[in-house]
mmCIF file of C-alpha atoms in Angstrom:
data_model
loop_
_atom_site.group_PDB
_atom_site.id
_atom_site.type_symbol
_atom_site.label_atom_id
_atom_site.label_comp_id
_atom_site.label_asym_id
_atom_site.label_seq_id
_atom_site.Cartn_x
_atom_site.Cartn_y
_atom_site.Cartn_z
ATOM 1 C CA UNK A 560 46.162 171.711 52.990
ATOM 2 C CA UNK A 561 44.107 172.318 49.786
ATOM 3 C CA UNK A 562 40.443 173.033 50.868
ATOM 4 C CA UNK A 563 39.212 171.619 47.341
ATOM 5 C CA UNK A 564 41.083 167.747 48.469
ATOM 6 C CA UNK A 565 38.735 167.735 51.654
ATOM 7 C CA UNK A 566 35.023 166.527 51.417
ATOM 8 C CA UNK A 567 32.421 168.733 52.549
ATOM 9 C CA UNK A 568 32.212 167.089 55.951
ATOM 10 C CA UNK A 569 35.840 167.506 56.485
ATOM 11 C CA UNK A 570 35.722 171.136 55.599
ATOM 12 C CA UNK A 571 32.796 171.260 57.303
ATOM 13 C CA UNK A 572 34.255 169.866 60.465
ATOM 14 C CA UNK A 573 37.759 172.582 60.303
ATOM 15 C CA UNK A 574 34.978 175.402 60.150
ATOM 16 C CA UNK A 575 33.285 174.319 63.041
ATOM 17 C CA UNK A 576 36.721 173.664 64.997
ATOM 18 C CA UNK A 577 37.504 177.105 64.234
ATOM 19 C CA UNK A 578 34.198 178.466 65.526
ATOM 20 C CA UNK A 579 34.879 176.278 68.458
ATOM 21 C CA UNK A 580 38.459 177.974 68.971
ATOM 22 C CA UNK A 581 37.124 181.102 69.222
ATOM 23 C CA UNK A 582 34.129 180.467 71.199
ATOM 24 C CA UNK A 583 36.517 180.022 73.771
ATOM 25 C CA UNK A 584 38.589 182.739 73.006
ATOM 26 C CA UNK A 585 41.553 180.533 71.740
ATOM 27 C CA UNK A 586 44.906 181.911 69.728
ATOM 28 C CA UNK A 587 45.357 178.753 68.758
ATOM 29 C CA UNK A 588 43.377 175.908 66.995
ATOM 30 C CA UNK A 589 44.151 172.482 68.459
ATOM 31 C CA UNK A 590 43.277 168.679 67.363
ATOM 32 C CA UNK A 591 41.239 169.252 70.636
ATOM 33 C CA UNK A 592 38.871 171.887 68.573
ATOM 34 C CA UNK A 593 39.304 169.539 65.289
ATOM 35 C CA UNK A 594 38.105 165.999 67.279
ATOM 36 C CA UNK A 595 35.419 167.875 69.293
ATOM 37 C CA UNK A 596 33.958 169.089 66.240
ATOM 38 C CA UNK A 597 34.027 165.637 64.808
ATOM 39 C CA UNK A 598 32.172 164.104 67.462
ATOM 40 C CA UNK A 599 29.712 166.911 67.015
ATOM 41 C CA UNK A 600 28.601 165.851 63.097
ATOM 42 C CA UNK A 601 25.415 164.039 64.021
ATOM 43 C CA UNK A 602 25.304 162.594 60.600
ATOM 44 C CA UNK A 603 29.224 162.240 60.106
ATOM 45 C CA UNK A 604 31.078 159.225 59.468
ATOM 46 C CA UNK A 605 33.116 159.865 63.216
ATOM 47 C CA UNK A 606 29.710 159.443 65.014
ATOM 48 C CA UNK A 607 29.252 156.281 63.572
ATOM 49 C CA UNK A 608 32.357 154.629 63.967
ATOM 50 C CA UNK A 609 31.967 155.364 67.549
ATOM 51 C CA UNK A 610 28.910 153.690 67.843
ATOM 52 C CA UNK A 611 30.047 150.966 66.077
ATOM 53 C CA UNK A 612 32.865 150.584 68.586
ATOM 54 C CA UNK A 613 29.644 151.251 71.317
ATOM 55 C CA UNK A 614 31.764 154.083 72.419
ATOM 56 C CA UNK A 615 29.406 156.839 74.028
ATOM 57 C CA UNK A 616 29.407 159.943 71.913
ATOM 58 C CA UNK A 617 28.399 162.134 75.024
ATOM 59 C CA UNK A 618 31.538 160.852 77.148
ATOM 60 C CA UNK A 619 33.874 161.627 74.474
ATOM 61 C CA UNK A 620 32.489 165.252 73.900
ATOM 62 C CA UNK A 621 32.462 166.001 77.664
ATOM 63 C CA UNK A 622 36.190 164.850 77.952
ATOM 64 C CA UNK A 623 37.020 166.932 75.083
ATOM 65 C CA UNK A 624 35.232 169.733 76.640
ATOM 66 C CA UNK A 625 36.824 169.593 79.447
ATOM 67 C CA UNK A 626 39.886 169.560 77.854
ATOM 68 C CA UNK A 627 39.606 172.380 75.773
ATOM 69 C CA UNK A 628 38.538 174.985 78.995
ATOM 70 C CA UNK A 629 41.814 174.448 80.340
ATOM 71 C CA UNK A 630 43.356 175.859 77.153
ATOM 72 C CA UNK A 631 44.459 179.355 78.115
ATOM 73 C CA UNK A 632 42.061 181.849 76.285
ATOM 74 C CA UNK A 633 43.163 185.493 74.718
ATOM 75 C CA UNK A 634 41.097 188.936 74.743
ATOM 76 C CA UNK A 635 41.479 191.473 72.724
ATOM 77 C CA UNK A 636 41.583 193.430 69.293
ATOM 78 C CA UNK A 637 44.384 192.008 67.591
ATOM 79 C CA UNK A 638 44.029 188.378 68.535
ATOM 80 C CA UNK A 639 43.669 186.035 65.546
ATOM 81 C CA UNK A 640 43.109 182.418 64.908
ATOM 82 C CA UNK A 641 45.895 180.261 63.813
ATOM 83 C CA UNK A 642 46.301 176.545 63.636
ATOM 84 C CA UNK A 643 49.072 174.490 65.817
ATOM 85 C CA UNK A 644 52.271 172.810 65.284
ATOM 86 C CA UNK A 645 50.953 170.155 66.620
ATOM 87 C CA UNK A 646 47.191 170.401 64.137
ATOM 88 C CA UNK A 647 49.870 171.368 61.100
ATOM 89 C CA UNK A 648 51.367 168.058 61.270
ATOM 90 C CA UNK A 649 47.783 165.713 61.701
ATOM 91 C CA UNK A 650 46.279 167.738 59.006
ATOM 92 C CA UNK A 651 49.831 167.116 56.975
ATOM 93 C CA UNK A 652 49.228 163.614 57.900
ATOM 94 C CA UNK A 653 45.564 163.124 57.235
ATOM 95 C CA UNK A 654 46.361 164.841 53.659
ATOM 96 C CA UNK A 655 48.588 161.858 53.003
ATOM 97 C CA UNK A 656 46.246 159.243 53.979
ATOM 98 C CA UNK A 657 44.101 158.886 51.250
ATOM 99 C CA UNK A 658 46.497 157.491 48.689
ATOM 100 C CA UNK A 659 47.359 154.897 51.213
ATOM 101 C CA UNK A 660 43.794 153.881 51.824
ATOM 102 C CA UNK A 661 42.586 154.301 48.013
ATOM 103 C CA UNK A 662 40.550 157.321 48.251
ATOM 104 C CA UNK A 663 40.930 160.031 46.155
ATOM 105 C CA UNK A 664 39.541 162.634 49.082
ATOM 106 C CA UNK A 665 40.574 163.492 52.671
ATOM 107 C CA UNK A 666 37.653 162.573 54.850
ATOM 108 C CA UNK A 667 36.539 162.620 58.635
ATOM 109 C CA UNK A 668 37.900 159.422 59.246
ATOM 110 C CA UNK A 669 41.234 160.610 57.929
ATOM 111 C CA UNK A 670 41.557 163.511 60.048
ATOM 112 C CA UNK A 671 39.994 160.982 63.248
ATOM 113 C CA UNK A 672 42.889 158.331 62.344
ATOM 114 C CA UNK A 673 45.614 161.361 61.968
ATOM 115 C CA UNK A 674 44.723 162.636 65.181
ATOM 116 C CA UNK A 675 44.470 159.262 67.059
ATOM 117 C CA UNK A 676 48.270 158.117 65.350
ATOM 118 C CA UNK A 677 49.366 161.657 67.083
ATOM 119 C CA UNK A 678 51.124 161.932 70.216
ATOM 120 C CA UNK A 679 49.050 165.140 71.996
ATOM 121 C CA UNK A 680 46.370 165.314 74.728
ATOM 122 C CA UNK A 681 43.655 164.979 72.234
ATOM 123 C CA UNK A 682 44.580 161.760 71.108
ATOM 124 C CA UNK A 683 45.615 160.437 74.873
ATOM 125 C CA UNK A 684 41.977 161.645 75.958
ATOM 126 C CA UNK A 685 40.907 159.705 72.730
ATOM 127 C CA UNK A 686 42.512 156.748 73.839
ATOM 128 C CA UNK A 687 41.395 156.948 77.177
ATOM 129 C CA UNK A 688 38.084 156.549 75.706
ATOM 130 C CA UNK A 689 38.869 153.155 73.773
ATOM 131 C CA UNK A 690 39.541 154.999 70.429
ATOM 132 C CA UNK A 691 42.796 153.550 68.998
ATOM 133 C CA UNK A 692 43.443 153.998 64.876
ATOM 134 C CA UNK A 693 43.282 150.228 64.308
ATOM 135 C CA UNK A 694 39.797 150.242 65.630
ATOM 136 C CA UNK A 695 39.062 152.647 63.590
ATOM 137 C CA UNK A 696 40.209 150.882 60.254
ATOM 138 C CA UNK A 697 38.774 147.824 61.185
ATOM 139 C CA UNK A 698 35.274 149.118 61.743
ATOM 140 C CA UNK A 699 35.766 151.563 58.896
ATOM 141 C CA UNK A 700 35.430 148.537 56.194
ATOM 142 C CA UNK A 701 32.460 147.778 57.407
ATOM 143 C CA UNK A 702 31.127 150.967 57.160
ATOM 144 C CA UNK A 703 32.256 152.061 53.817
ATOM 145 C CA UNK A 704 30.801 149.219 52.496
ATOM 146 C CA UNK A 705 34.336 148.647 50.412
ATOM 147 C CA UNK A 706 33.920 151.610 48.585
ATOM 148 C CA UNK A 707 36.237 154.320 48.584
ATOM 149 C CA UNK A 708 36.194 157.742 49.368
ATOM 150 C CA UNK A 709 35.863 158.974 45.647
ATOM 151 C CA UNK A 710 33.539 162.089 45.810
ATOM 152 C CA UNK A 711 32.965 165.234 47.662
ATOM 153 C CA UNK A 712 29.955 164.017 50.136
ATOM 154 C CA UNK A 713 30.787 160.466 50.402
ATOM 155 C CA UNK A 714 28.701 160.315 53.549
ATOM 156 C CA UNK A 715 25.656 160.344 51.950
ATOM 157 C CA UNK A 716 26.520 156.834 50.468
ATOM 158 C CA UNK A 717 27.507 155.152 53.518
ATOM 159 C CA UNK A 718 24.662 153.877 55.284
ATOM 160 C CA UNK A 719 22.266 154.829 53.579
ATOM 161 C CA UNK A 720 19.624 151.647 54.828
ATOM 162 C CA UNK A 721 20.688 152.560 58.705
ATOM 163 C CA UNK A 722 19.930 156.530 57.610
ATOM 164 C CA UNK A 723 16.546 155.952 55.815
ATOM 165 C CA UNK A 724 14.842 152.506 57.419
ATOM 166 C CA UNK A 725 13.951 151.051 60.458
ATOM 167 C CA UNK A 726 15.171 147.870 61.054
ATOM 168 C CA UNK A 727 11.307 146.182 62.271
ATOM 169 C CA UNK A 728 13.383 143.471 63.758
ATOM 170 C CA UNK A 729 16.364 145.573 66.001
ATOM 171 C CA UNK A 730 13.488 147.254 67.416
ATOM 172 C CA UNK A 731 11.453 144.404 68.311
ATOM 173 C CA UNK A 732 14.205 142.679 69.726
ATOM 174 C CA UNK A 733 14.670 145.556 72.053
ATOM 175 C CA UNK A 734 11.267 145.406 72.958
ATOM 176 C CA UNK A 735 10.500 148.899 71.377
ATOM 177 C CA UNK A 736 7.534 147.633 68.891
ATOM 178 C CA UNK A 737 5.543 144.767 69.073
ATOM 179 C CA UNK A 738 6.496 142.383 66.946
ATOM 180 C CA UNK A 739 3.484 141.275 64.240
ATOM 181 C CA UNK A 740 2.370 137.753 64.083
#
């Protein structure tokens, strides 16, 4: 996969799966260590689309966690980081995804739909969780606004009214301000 065709929240997000990987003293980097490190981008696309779906961020990192400390770990000198079969052919996938959806870019919701249209533990635990890809896709229009993913940091043009306002009227409804007469 060519680094340059990811944006930098999807390069962001291999990085941190790698760092996750060998944390835990992992040969091996796994779609586990590529969707927990999704579900850790506070400001990524992935967190949003799961509270769209009002799927709890927290329950999806602890089953992922779990997950990932049964992986067997390796110690030693010569032990070194490599990806999967298994990530090889999501990433493989994801890479082909944005000329089906229109976007010029592999993003985070690429490599979330790969992995979830996968048939490993990751996307089982995924789907345990209510995470399915046509979820996903339907919740992602909504998101995106229509727009595709054309740029490196699409992110920061997604939202961008939930990101910098307060909705006044959300939080009065939940009782959080009082509302003004």
């Amino acid at each position: 996969m060519e680094m340059d065709k990811l944006t930098s929240k999807a390069q962001q997000a291999i990085q941190d799966a790698a760092a996750i990987a060998n944390r835990n003293d992992h040969a091996t980097l796994e779609s586990l260590h590529l969707a927990r490190a999704l579900v850790s981008q506070d400001d990524g696309i992935v967190v949003s689309i799961l509270k769209n779906l009002e799927i709890p961020v927290g329950s999806v990192a602890d089953a992922l966690d779990a997950e990932i400390r049964k992986l067997p770990k390796v110690h030693g000198e010569g032990a070194q980081l490599r990806p999967s079969n298994g990530l090889a052919r999501i990433l493989a996938k994801a890479e082909a995804m944005p000329g089906e959806m229109g976007d010029s870019f592999v993003s985070t919701e690429h490599l979330l739909t790969a992995i979830l249209e996968s048939k490993d533990k990751c996307s089982e635990i995924l789907h345990a969780q209510g995470l399915n890809s046509e979820r996903v896709r339907s919740v992602l229009d909504q998101i995106r606004g229509g727009r595709p993913v054309d740029g490196q940091d699409p992110e920061g043009r997604m939202q961008v009214l939930e990101k910098y306002c307060k909705d006044l009227t959300a939080l009065a409804r939940r009782e959080k301000i009082d509302p003004v007469i």
